[in-house]
Structures are given as C-alpha cells and as structure tokens.
C-alpha cells in the first residue's frame, strides 16, 4: 500500500494511553467541538482575541451576546485548544489552533462546506454506507445525486459547495496548464467541466486551443452563463452527457489531443470509473493523452491533508452520490489499467495537494 513519507505514521501507534483517551473523547464530542469553533469564527471572537487578550465580559459586550453565551463558548474553546487563558487575570487569547481556524483559507472553506453542505446529512451516514445511496442528500433537496441539484441548492449550501470545489481545483491550475500544454494541444475535451473555469483558463493560456466541455445539461447552462461574453468563450462548446448512463459515449467527432478530468472521477464508483475510462479510451489514439487531476490521499506532502481527504470521502457517501470517494492512487491506477489504458507519468505536489496522472492508450 503506497503511503507518502509523511503518512508513514499511520503504520505505528503515535499516542500514549492518556493521549489516546483524550482523542477518543474529542471524537465523541466532535459535533459540539465543530459548532463551537464555527461560532467562534462567525461571531468574530477569535478575530478579537487575535489582536488583544480580553475577559469573557469584555467579549460578551463587544460581540453583543450574553455573558453566559461568552463563557460557554470560551470555556469550551479553552479545552478544544483554540484559545488560551491567563490564570491571574482571566483574560483569553488566541492559540495557534485558533489562528489557523481564523486565517487558514483551506480551514475556512472546509468549515463552511461542512456546516452548509454536510452537517445535517451526516446524521444519515450509517444508512448511506449500508445502502449505497446518498441518504443524507434529502436534507438539501430531492435529487438522485447532488450534481443534478447544484443549481437548485439552498443559497448557503450552493455558495459553500462551489467555494469548496473552486478553492481546491483552482489552486493547481497554473501548474496543470504548464503540464497539459507542454505539447500544445489544439483540441481538448474537459470532462465534467462544471462552470467552465478551467476551460476559460485554457483558452486564455493558448489562443489556438478549442475546448469541449462534457457535462450534464444543467451544468452546461451554468457554464454558458458564466462564460458568456468573455474573451475566448467562442472557442468553448458544450456536449451534454450523463456519464452514469453507460450507453452515453464521449464525443468522437474529432481527434482529441488532450482529455482533461479534474476532480471528476472521485464523483463515481469504481465500476463507473472503469466504464468512463473505457469510453475515453475509445476516442483516444496513440497521440492522445488523458490527464486525471485528483487529490489522492496517499500522496500528500502534509498529514493534515490526508486527514481532510479521507473525511471528505464521507461527503460523497452521505450527500453526493452514495458510492464514490477520494481514492488511493493504487486503486485508481488499477482501474486505469483495467480500462485498457496505461499510466505514463504521475506528477505530485500541485496546488492544494493535487496529483496529475498522465495516461495513454496501452
């Protein structure tokens, strides 16, 4: 089983018995820990404590909450580890953990995503795992998967979903453009192109490339609205497809120099991925290259990233579709080979922990 060097710690016990007991209690109170910490950010308490040490009464007055509410949040945050206290004065200040909650862009995106998209639906995780369906999605709307409902999500959930998706994908765009355009592709198929942000990057990067976005009809409508009137949009076209339907083929009306799948295959089960990759292989020739960009949890430079990714897998289980996840590279490589394709190169360490798997026909 492949593990990057920082993840080798997963092979050995890291905690003393006392530390393990503390961690177990932290997990048991996880929902409360999350909501306390979210409110410490939302109500500006951590921001106040970043600048000066304050008593609970001073915080209550500045934030506009009761002294009782301030004490509850501060005392819980003290044991969570996001604030510190001066025993002599009773003044609270921010800790390193609190600083990251407040200032780390990834943490802020994750907080909003988990509250607005995942929190209520995770109550149904057990049913989702047992039944292989997104049992928690009903908390957001009545769709078979979240993707059919993206344009109709509640406003907070929709905003947080797209912020999460764009934050993680766009951090790698510059590196990805250099890699994908090293051989100057003239035709590029963007499978699962969403709102067209990658396609716009491509047509801005190269004035000759033509991009075809393959996605659900409702996503293509969003894409057209997002790209309308922008320079290079005339070189972006849409091809409506529901790739869950195995009879739905990828467009074969031209030679494809490059096929791009960014944070796409993690939206499907292993069986579905194999089917999609086989359909990609049908429209590839010996000069075509398929670029798969994913956040593979086993290839991360920093351990917290692997933690985040394995937890995000359960969003796919309970909310998105019931049967996909953030994949281990061994599993994804096996599916690529099963589909009659061959891994030519893997480039790690892009953006917020992405890898690009460059694939050719066997």
mmCIF file of C-alpha atoms in Angstrom:
data_model
loop_
_atom_site.group_PDB
_atom_site.id
_atom_site.type_symbol
_atom_site.label_atom_id
_atom_site.label_comp_id
_atom_site.label_asym_id
_atom_site.label_seq_id
_atom_site.Cartn_x
_atom_site.Cartn_y
_atom_site.Cartn_z
ATOM 1 C CA UNK A 1 0.000 0.000 0.000
ATOM 2 C CA UNK A 2 1.540 3.272 -1.116
ATOM 3 C CA UNK A 3 1.962 5.976 1.549
ATOM 4 C CA UNK A 4 3.941 9.173 1.116
ATOM 5 C CA UNK A 5 6.674 9.666 3.701
ATOM 6 C CA UNK A 6 4.653 11.990 5.993
ATOM 7 C CA UNK A 7 1.884 9.362 6.097
ATOM 8 C CA UNK A 8 4.116 6.535 7.299
ATOM 9 C CA UNK A 9 2.949 7.420 10.806
ATOM 10 C CA UNK A 10 -0.277 5.561 10.006
ATOM 11 C CA UNK A 11 1.657 2.309 10.345
ATOM 12 C CA UNK A 12 2.526 2.774 14.044
ATOM 13 C CA UNK A 13 0.804 3.926 17.217
ATOM 14 C CA UNK A 14 1.530 7.604 17.839
ATOM 15 C CA UNK A 15 -0.262 8.254 21.155
ATOM 16 C CA UNK A 16 0.289 7.412 24.786
ATOM 17 C CA UNK A 17 -2.688 5.838 26.561
ATOM 18 C CA UNK A 18 -3.655 9.194 28.080
ATOM 19 C CA UNK A 19 -3.372 10.957 24.737
ATOM 20 C CA UNK A 20 -5.451 8.231 23.092
ATOM 21 C CA UNK A 21 -8.165 8.582 25.722
ATOM 22 C CA UNK A 22 -8.242 12.345 25.189
ATOM 23 C CA UNK A 23 -8.504 11.873 21.437
ATOM 24 C CA UNK A 24 -11.348 9.411 21.885
ATOM 25 C CA UNK A 25 -13.297 11.953 23.964
ATOM 26 C CA UNK A 26 -12.546 14.656 21.377
ATOM 27 C CA UNK A 27 -14.144 12.412 18.764
ATOM 28 C CA UNK A 28 -17.149 11.666 20.985
ATOM 29 C CA UNK A 29 -17.878 15.377 21.319
ATOM 30 C CA UNK A 30 -16.935 16.147 17.711
ATOM 31 C CA UNK A 31 -20.258 17.720 16.656
ATOM 32 C CA UNK A 32 -20.138 20.132 19.604
ATOM 33 C CA UNK A 33 -16.457 20.921 19.022
ATOM 34 C CA UNK A 34 -17.290 21.794 15.424
ATOM 35 C CA UNK A 35 -20.222 24.088 16.174
ATOM 36 C CA UNK A 36 -18.422 25.899 19.000
ATOM 37 C CA UNK A 37 -15.419 26.525 16.769
ATOM 38 C CA UNK A 38 -17.577 27.664 13.862
ATOM 39 C CA UNK A 39 -19.319 30.235 16.056
ATOM 40 C CA UNK A 40 -16.008 31.453 17.467
ATOM 41 C CA UNK A 41 -15.103 32.318 13.872
ATOM 42 C CA UNK A 42 -18.525 33.517 12.692
ATOM 43 C CA UNK A 43 -19.135 35.823 15.654
ATOM 44 C CA UNK A 44 -15.669 37.362 15.396
ATOM 45 C CA UNK A 45 -14.456 36.190 18.795
ATOM 46 C CA UNK A 46 -11.236 34.658 17.515
ATOM 47 C CA UNK A 47 -10.607 37.789 15.492
ATOM 48 C CA UNK A 48 -10.906 39.901 18.646
ATOM 49 C CA UNK A 49 -8.592 37.598 20.579
ATOM 50 C CA UNK A 50 -6.027 37.686 17.798
ATOM 51 C CA UNK A 51 -5.494 41.381 18.478
ATOM 52 C CA UNK A 52 -5.712 41.551 22.290
ATOM 53 C CA UNK A 53 -6.434 39.483 25.392
ATOM 54 C CA UNK A 54 -9.961 40.002 26.748
ATOM 55 C CA UNK A 55 -12.142 38.822 29.615
ATOM 56 C CA UNK A 56 -15.370 36.956 28.951
ATOM 57 C CA UNK A 57 -17.401 40.027 29.958
ATOM 58 C CA UNK A 58 -15.471 42.219 27.529
ATOM 59 C CA UNK A 59 -16.035 39.727 24.743
ATOM 60 C CA UNK A 60 -19.746 39.497 25.523
ATOM 61 C CA UNK A 61 -20.073 43.270 25.324
ATOM 62 C CA UNK A 62 -18.108 43.653 22.075
ATOM 63 C CA UNK A 63 -19.802 40.754 20.268
ATOM 64 C CA UNK A 64 -23.289 41.512 21.551
ATOM 65 C CA UNK A 65 -24.000 38.222 23.298
ATOM 66 C CA UNK A 66 -24.830 37.398 26.898
ATOM 67 C CA UNK A 67 -22.069 36.799 29.469
ATOM 68 C CA UNK A 68 -23.443 33.253 29.742
ATOM 69 C CA UNK A 69 -23.007 32.627 25.986
ATOM 70 C CA UNK A 70 -19.486 34.079 26.048
ATOM 71 C CA UNK A 71 -18.445 31.893 28.982
ATOM 72 C CA UNK A 72 -19.860 28.741 27.360
ATOM 73 C CA UNK A 73 -18.003 29.334 24.110
ATOM 74 C CA UNK A 74 -14.731 30.426 25.703
ATOM 75 C CA UNK A 75 -14.553 27.608 28.231
ATOM 76 C CA UNK A 76 -15.328 25.020 25.557
ATOM 77 C CA UNK A 77 -12.757 26.601 23.214
ATOM 78 C CA UNK A 78 -10.186 26.517 26.009
ATOM 79 C CA UNK A 79 -10.479 22.731 26.242
ATOM 80 C CA UNK A 80 -10.739 22.387 22.460
ATOM 81 C CA UNK A 81 -7.410 24.201 22.212
ATOM 82 C CA UNK A 82 -8.353 27.213 20.109
ATOM 83 C CA UNK A 83 -7.874 29.767 22.923
ATOM 84 C CA UNK A 84 -5.578 30.206 25.927
ATOM 85 C CA UNK A 85 -6.229 31.908 29.272
ATOM 86 C CA UNK A 86 -4.126 33.956 31.685
ATOM 87 C CA UNK A 87 -4.948 32.422 35.132
ATOM 88 C CA UNK A 88 -4.056 35.611 37.007
ATOM 89 C CA UNK A 89 -6.318 37.955 35.008
ATOM 90 C CA UNK A 90 -8.891 35.636 33.404
ATOM 91 C CA UNK A 91 -8.084 37.139 30.013
ATOM 92 C CA UNK A 92 -8.347 34.952 26.942
ATOM 93 C CA UNK A 93 -6.103 34.987 23.892
ATOM 94 C CA UNK A 94 -5.892 33.077 20.637
ATOM 95 C CA UNK A 95 -3.836 29.877 20.336
ATOM 96 C CA UNK A 96 -2.012 28.520 17.294
ATOM 97 C CA UNK A 97 -5.001 26.284 16.560
ATOM 98 C CA UNK A 98 -7.340 29.267 16.808
ATOM 99 C CA UNK A 99 -5.081 31.216 14.479
ATOM 100 C CA UNK A 100 -5.412 28.511 11.824
ATOM 101 C CA UNK A 101 -9.182 28.355 12.285
ATOM 102 C CA UNK A 102 -9.286 32.081 11.662
ATOM 103 C CA UNK A 103 -6.654 32.576 8.963
ATOM 104 C CA UNK A 104 -6.038 29.361 7.031
ATOM 105 C CA UNK A 105 -8.040 29.588 3.765
ATOM 106 C CA UNK A 106 -8.452 25.806 3.477
ATOM 107 C CA UNK A 107 -9.781 25.543 7.021
ATOM 108 C CA UNK A 108 -12.295 28.336 6.440
ATOM 109 C CA UNK A 109 -13.544 26.716 3.231
ATOM 110 C CA UNK A 110 -13.810 23.361 4.995
ATOM 111 C CA UNK A 111 -15.753 24.880 7.917
ATOM 112 C CA UNK A 112 -18.356 26.423 5.616
ATOM 113 C CA UNK A 113 -18.598 23.315 3.422
ATOM 114 C CA UNK A 114 -19.125 21.008 6.380
ATOM 115 C CA UNK A 115 -21.711 23.253 8.021
ATOM 116 C CA UNK A 116 -23.736 24.257 4.956
ATOM 117 C CA UNK A 117 -23.478 21.063 2.890
ATOM 118 C CA UNK A 118 -22.610 18.120 5.142
ATOM 119 C CA UNK A 119 -23.626 18.676 8.735
ATOM 120 C CA UNK A 120 -27.282 17.651 8.785
ATOM 121 C CA UNK A 121 -26.844 14.919 6.189
ATOM 122 C CA UNK A 122 -24.094 13.187 8.157
ATOM 123 C CA UNK A 123 -26.773 12.028 10.584
ATOM 124 C CA UNK A 124 -27.732 9.570 7.818
ATOM 125 C CA UNK A 125 -24.204 8.290 7.163
ATOM 126 C CA UNK A 126 -24.978 4.840 8.551
ATOM 127 C CA UNK A 127 -27.860 4.354 6.124
ATOM 128 C CA UNK A 128 -25.739 5.669 3.256
ATOM 129 C CA UNK A 129 -22.932 3.193 3.952
ATOM 130 C CA UNK A 130 -25.295 0.255 4.343
ATOM 131 C CA UNK A 131 -27.472 1.033 1.339
ATOM 132 C CA UNK A 132 -25.012 2.605 -1.114
ATOM 133 C CA UNK A 133 -27.120 5.717 -1.647
ATOM 134 C CA UNK A 134 -26.750 9.370 -0.566
ATOM 135 C CA UNK A 135 -29.191 9.040 2.318
ATOM 136 C CA UNK A 136 -28.326 12.473 3.705
ATOM 137 C CA UNK A 137 -28.989 14.369 0.480
ATOM 138 C CA UNK A 138 -32.666 14.732 1.398
ATOM 139 C CA UNK A 139 -31.583 17.413 3.884
ATOM 140 C CA UNK A 140 -30.716 19.607 0.884
ATOM 141 C CA UNK A 141 -33.215 18.543 -1.780
ATOM 142 C CA UNK A 142 -34.901 15.720 -3.636
ATOM 143 C CA UNK A 143 -32.432 14.573 -6.302
ATOM 144 C CA UNK A 144 -30.779 11.217 -7.096
ATOM 145 C CA UNK A 145 -27.340 12.819 -6.604
ATOM 146 C CA UNK A 146 -26.159 16.265 -5.558
ATOM 147 C CA UNK A 147 -24.951 17.024 -9.084
ATOM 148 C CA UNK A 148 -28.454 17.180 -10.533
ATOM 149 C CA UNK A 149 -29.331 19.693 -7.838
ATOM 150 C CA UNK A 150 -26.313 22.003 -7.839
ATOM 151 C CA UNK A 151 -28.152 24.866 -9.492
ATOM 152 C CA UNK A 152 -31.060 24.491 -7.028
ATOM 153 C CA UNK A 153 -29.237 24.001 -3.732
ATOM 154 C CA UNK A 154 -30.168 26.316 -0.852
ATOM 155 C CA UNK A 155 -28.163 29.518 -1.264
ATOM 156 C CA UNK A 156 -25.723 28.927 1.611
ATOM 157 C CA UNK A 157 -25.103 25.330 0.538
ATOM 158 C CA UNK A 158 -24.628 26.293 -3.115
ATOM 159 C CA UNK A 159 -22.180 29.071 -2.233
ATOM 160 C CA UNK A 160 -20.147 26.831 0.067
ATOM 161 C CA UNK A 161 -20.188 23.916 -2.391
ATOM 162 C CA UNK A 162 -18.766 25.979 -5.241
ATOM 163 C CA UNK A 163 -16.295 27.767 -2.951
ATOM 164 C CA UNK A 164 -15.012 24.380 -1.804
ATOM 165 C CA UNK A 165 -14.826 22.985 -5.340
ATOM 166 C CA UNK A 166 -13.127 26.049 -6.831
ATOM 167 C CA UNK A 167 -10.674 26.524 -3.948
ATOM 168 C CA UNK A 168 -9.213 23.061 -4.299
ATOM 169 C CA UNK A 169 -9.221 22.806 -8.084
ATOM 170 C CA UNK A 170 -8.037 26.308 -8.952
ATOM 171 C CA UNK A 171 -5.023 26.188 -6.658
ATOM 172 C CA UNK A 172 -3.485 23.771 -9.161
ATOM 173 C CA UNK A 173 -4.477 25.466 -12.397
ATOM 174 C CA UNK A 174 -1.155 27.198 -13.117
ATOM 175 C CA UNK A 175 0.861 24.008 -12.626
ATOM 176 C CA UNK A 176 -1.691 21.992 -14.568
ATOM 177 C CA UNK A 177 -1.683 24.384 -17.525
ATOM 178 C CA UNK A 178 2.088 24.078 -17.887
ATOM 179 C CA UNK A 179 1.863 20.305 -17.851
ATOM 180 C CA UNK A 180 -1.145 19.872 -20.154
ATOM 181 C CA UNK A 181 0.020 22.488 -22.693
ATOM 182 C CA UNK A 182 3.640 21.312 -22.850
ATOM 183 C CA UNK A 183 2.790 19.610 -26.171
ATOM 184 C CA UNK A 184 0.468 22.426 -27.333
ATOM 185 C CA UNK A 185 -2.832 20.540 -27.739
ATOM 186 C CA UNK A 186 -5.197 22.051 -30.303
ATOM 187 C CA UNK A 187 -8.272 20.115 -29.162
ATOM 188 C CA UNK A 188 -9.094 19.498 -25.501
ATOM 189 C CA UNK A 189 -12.072 17.679 -24.029
ATOM 190 C CA UNK A 190 -12.940 18.813 -20.493
ATOM 191 C CA UNK A 191 -15.000 16.009 -18.962
ATOM 192 C CA UNK A 192 -17.049 17.269 -16.034
ATOM 193 C CA UNK A 193 -16.171 20.878 -16.800
ATOM 194 C CA UNK A 194 -18.697 22.323 -14.367
ATOM 195 C CA UNK A 195 -18.970 26.133 -14.717
ATOM 196 C CA UNK A 196 -16.164 26.406 -17.291
ATOM 197 C CA UNK A 197 -13.464 27.933 -15.088
ATOM 198 C CA UNK A 198 -10.771 25.503 -16.302
ATOM 199 C CA UNK A 199 -11.911 25.915 -19.907
ATOM 200 C CA UNK A 200 -11.560 29.688 -19.596
ATOM 201 C CA UNK A 201 -8.050 29.216 -18.207
ATOM 202 C CA UNK A 202 -7.205 27.058 -21.226
ATOM 203 C CA UNK A 203 -8.433 29.455 -23.899
ATOM 204 C CA UNK A 204 -6.663 32.339 -22.141
ATOM 205 C CA UNK A 205 -3.430 30.331 -21.919
ATOM 206 C CA UNK A 206 -3.413 29.287 -25.590
ATOM 207 C CA UNK A 207 -5.111 31.324 -28.298
ATOM 208 C CA UNK A 208 -5.491 28.341 -30.632
ATOM 209 C CA UNK A 209 -6.904 25.608 -28.425
ATOM 210 C CA UNK A 210 -10.562 24.627 -28.743
ATOM 211 C CA UNK A 211 -12.269 23.185 -25.681
ATOM 212 C CA UNK A 212 -15.330 20.946 -25.500
ATOM 213 C CA UNK A 213 -16.951 20.634 -22.075
ATOM 214 C CA UNK A 214 -18.794 17.387 -21.438
ATOM 215 C CA UNK A 215 -21.266 17.634 -18.564
ATOM 216 C CA UNK A 216 -24.909 17.425 -17.536
ATOM 217 C CA UNK A 217 -27.256 19.781 -19.428
ATOM 218 C CA UNK A 218 -27.954 21.904 -16.342
ATOM 219 C CA UNK A 219 -24.234 22.316 -15.711
ATOM 220 C CA UNK A 220 -23.669 23.377 -19.316
ATOM 221 C CA UNK A 221 -26.328 26.039 -18.864
ATOM 222 C CA UNK A 222 -24.454 27.352 -15.824
ATOM 223 C CA UNK A 223 -21.230 27.251 -17.843
ATOM 224 C CA UNK A 224 -22.739 29.266 -20.695
ATOM 225 C CA UNK A 225 -23.961 31.923 -18.290
ATOM 226 C CA UNK A 226 -20.563 32.115 -16.575
ATOM 227 C CA UNK A 227 -18.547 32.357 -19.809
ATOM 228 C CA UNK A 228 -20.899 34.478 -21.902
ATOM 229 C CA UNK A 229 -19.230 37.500 -23.441
ATOM 230 C CA UNK A 230 -15.767 36.673 -22.120
ATOM 231 C CA UNK A 231 -12.714 36.575 -24.361
ATOM 232 C CA UNK A 232 -12.126 33.096 -25.749
ATOM 233 C CA UNK A 233 -15.636 31.845 -24.968
ATOM 234 C CA UNK A 234 -16.216 31.388 -28.704
ATOM 235 C CA UNK A 235 -13.672 28.537 -28.554
ATOM 236 C CA UNK A 236 -15.615 26.705 -25.832
ATOM 237 C CA UNK A 237 -18.516 24.461 -26.740
ATOM 238 C CA UNK A 238 -20.690 22.113 -24.700
ATOM 239 C CA UNK A 239 -21.596 18.472 -25.178
ATOM 240 C CA UNK A 240 -24.471 17.322 -22.958
ATOM 241 C CA UNK A 241 -23.955 13.901 -21.405
ATOM 242 C CA UNK A 242 -24.926 11.895 -18.359
ATOM 243 C CA UNK A 243 -21.962 9.593 -17.956
ATOM 244 C CA UNK A 244 -23.787 7.482 -15.381
ATOM 245 C CA UNK A 245 -25.586 6.106 -18.438
ATOM 246 C CA UNK A 246 -23.183 3.535 -19.870
ATOM 247 C CA UNK A 247 -24.736 3.989 -23.302
ATOM 248 C CA UNK A 248 -23.688 7.655 -23.258
ATOM 249 C CA UNK A 249 -20.482 7.994 -25.293
ATOM 250 C CA UNK A 250 -17.887 10.736 -25.299
ATOM 251 C CA UNK A 251 -17.794 12.881 -28.456
ATOM 252 C CA UNK A 252 -15.795 11.270 -31.262
ATOM 253 C CA UNK A 253 -16.296 13.879 -33.981
ATOM 254 C CA UNK A 254 -12.637 14.961 -33.933
ATOM 255 C CA UNK A 255 -9.170 13.905 -32.834
ATOM 256 C CA UNK A 256 -8.518 14.744 -29.188
ATOM 257 C CA UNK A 257 -5.033 15.880 -28.324
ATOM 258 C CA UNK A 258 -5.903 16.082 -24.630
ATOM 259 C CA UNK A 259 -8.713 14.847 -22.424
ATOM 260 C CA UNK A 260 -8.968 16.511 -19.015
ATOM 261 C CA UNK A 261 -10.698 15.118 -15.920
ATOM 262 C CA UNK A 262 -10.218 17.320 -12.868
ATOM 263 C CA UNK A 263 -11.752 16.269 -9.547
ATOM 264 C CA UNK A 264 -14.161 14.257 -11.671
ATOM 265 C CA UNK A 265 -13.523 10.561 -11.171
ATOM 266 C CA UNK A 266 -13.891 10.919 -7.405
ATOM 267 C CA UNK A 267 -17.583 11.523 -8.167
ATOM 268 C CA UNK A 268 -18.058 7.915 -9.297
ATOM 269 C CA UNK A 269 -17.834 4.356 -8.005
ATOM 270 C CA UNK A 270 -15.010 2.070 -9.121
ATOM 271 C CA UNK A 271 -17.297 0.300 -11.595
ATOM 272 C CA UNK A 272 -18.457 3.612 -13.036
ATOM 273 C CA UNK A 273 -14.880 4.915 -13.287
ATOM 274 C CA UNK A 274 -13.846 1.860 -15.277
ATOM 275 C CA UNK A 275 -16.766 2.409 -17.648
ATOM 276 C CA UNK A 276 -15.942 6.110 -18.122
ATOM 277 C CA UNK A 277 -12.268 5.378 -18.740
ATOM 278 C CA UNK A 278 -13.147 2.712 -21.310
ATOM 279 C CA UNK A 279 -15.277 5.272 -23.120
ATOM 280 C CA UNK A 280 -12.368 7.707 -23.016
ATOM 281 C CA UNK A 281 -10.072 5.033 -24.453
ATOM 282 C CA UNK A 282 -12.443 4.617 -27.417
ATOM 283 C CA UNK A 283 -11.964 8.232 -28.514
ATOM 284 C CA UNK A 284 -8.193 8.274 -27.934
ATOM 285 C CA UNK A 285 -5.474 7.371 -30.397
ATOM 286 C CA UNK A 286 -1.743 6.936 -29.870
ATOM 287 C CA UNK A 287 -1.212 10.716 -29.859
ATOM 288 C CA UNK A 288 -3.955 11.468 -27.343
ATOM 289 C CA UNK A 289 -3.239 11.964 -23.672
ATOM 290 C CA UNK A 290 -5.659 11.779 -20.788
ATOM 291 C CA UNK A 291 -4.860 13.957 -17.745
ATOM 292 C CA UNK A 292 -6.541 12.967 -14.499
ATOM 293 C CA UNK A 293 -6.147 15.512 -11.696
ATOM 294 C CA UNK A 294 -7.150 14.262 -8.257
ATOM 295 C CA UNK A 295 -6.314 14.815 -4.606
ATOM 296 C CA UNK A 296 -5.044 11.310 -3.900
ATOM 297 C CA UNK A 297 -4.972 10.929 -0.140
ATOM 298 C CA UNK A 298 -1.917 8.639 -0.038
ATOM 299 C CA UNK A 299 0.321 11.038 -1.989
ATOM 300 C CA UNK A 300 0.023 14.134 0.227
ATOM 301 C CA UNK A 301 3.002 16.201 1.389
ATOM 302 C CA UNK A 302 1.387 17.009 4.734
ATOM 303 C CA UNK A 303 -0.546 14.682 7.025
ATOM 304 C CA UNK A 304 -3.454 17.089 7.710
ATOM 305 C CA UNK A 305 -4.283 16.964 4.001
ATOM 306 C CA UNK A 306 -4.674 13.184 4.106
ATOM 307 C CA UNK A 307 -6.937 13.578 7.154
ATOM 308 C CA UNK A 308 -9.135 16.091 5.304
ATOM 309 C CA UNK A 309 -9.389 13.961 2.184
ATOM 310 C CA UNK A 310 -10.378 10.750 3.926
ATOM 311 C CA UNK A 311 -13.077 12.684 5.789
ATOM 312 C CA UNK A 312 -14.306 14.308 2.568
ATOM 313 C CA UNK A 313 -14.840 10.794 1.215
ATOM 314 C CA UNK A 314 -17.828 10.531 3.531
ATOM 315 C CA UNK A 315 -19.392 13.600 1.899
ATOM 316 C CA UNK A 316 -19.575 11.541 -1.281
ATOM 317 C CA UNK A 317 -21.104 8.674 0.687
ATOM 318 C CA UNK A 318 -23.799 10.557 2.586
ATOM 319 C CA UNK A 319 -24.510 13.577 0.359
ATOM 320 C CA UNK A 320 -23.144 13.420 -3.181
ATOM 321 C CA UNK A 321 -23.958 10.022 -4.626
ATOM 322 C CA UNK A 322 -23.547 7.211 -2.095
ATOM 323 C CA UNK A 323 -20.775 5.277 -3.812
ATOM 324 C CA UNK A 324 -17.644 7.345 -4.535
ATOM 325 C CA UNK A 325 -14.714 8.694 -2.546
ATOM 326 C CA UNK A 326 -11.302 10.334 -2.554
ATOM 327 C CA UNK A 327 -9.257 7.474 -3.952
ATOM 328 C CA UNK A 328 -5.940 5.897 -3.015
ATOM 329 C CA UNK A 329 -3.597 6.001 -6.009
ATOM 330 C CA UNK A 330 -3.209 2.206 -6.064
ATOM 331 C CA UNK A 331 -6.962 1.825 -6.591
ATOM 332 C CA UNK A 332 -7.161 4.462 -9.323
ATOM 333 C CA UNK A 333 -4.155 3.062 -11.197
ATOM 334 C CA UNK A 334 -5.726 -0.406 -11.136
ATOM 335 C CA UNK A 335 -8.925 0.995 -12.686
ATOM 336 C CA UNK A 336 -6.936 2.836 -15.378
ATOM 337 C CA UNK A 337 -5.214 -0.399 -16.365
ATOM 338 C CA UNK A 338 -8.483 -2.350 -16.238
ATOM 339 C CA UNK A 339 -9.908 0.112 -18.773
ATOM 340 C CA UNK A 340 -7.130 -0.693 -21.267
ATOM 341 C CA UNK A 341 -5.053 2.392 -20.555
ATOM 342 C CA UNK A 342 -1.538 2.898 -19.229
ATOM 343 C CA UNK A 343 -0.100 5.378 -16.738
ATOM 344 C CA UNK A 344 2.689 7.313 -18.428
ATOM 345 C CA UNK A 345 3.584 9.668 -15.558
ATOM 346 C CA UNK A 346 2.356 10.862 -12.157
ATOM 347 C CA UNK A 347 3.165 14.389 -11.006
ATOM 348 C CA UNK A 348 2.522 15.106 -7.319
ATOM 349 C CA UNK A 349 2.534 18.222 -5.155
ATOM 350 C CA UNK A 350 0.418 20.544 -7.289
ATOM 351 C CA UNK A 351 -1.528 23.329 -5.575
ATOM 352 C CA UNK A 352 -3.509 22.146 -2.544
ATOM 353 C CA UNK A 353 -2.179 18.591 -2.772
ATOM 354 C CA UNK A 354 -3.226 17.547 -6.263
ATOM 355 C CA UNK A 355 -1.614 14.916 -8.431
ATOM 356 C CA UNK A 356 -1.936 14.606 -12.205
ATOM 357 C CA UNK A 357 -1.919 11.136 -13.704
ATOM 358 C CA UNK A 358 -0.918 11.315 -17.363
ATOM 359 C CA UNK A 359 -2.436 8.394 -19.263
ATOM 360 C CA UNK A 360 -2.018 6.959 -22.754
ATOM 361 C CA UNK A 361 -3.528 4.046 -24.637
ATOM 362 C CA UNK A 362 -1.919 0.714 -23.903
#
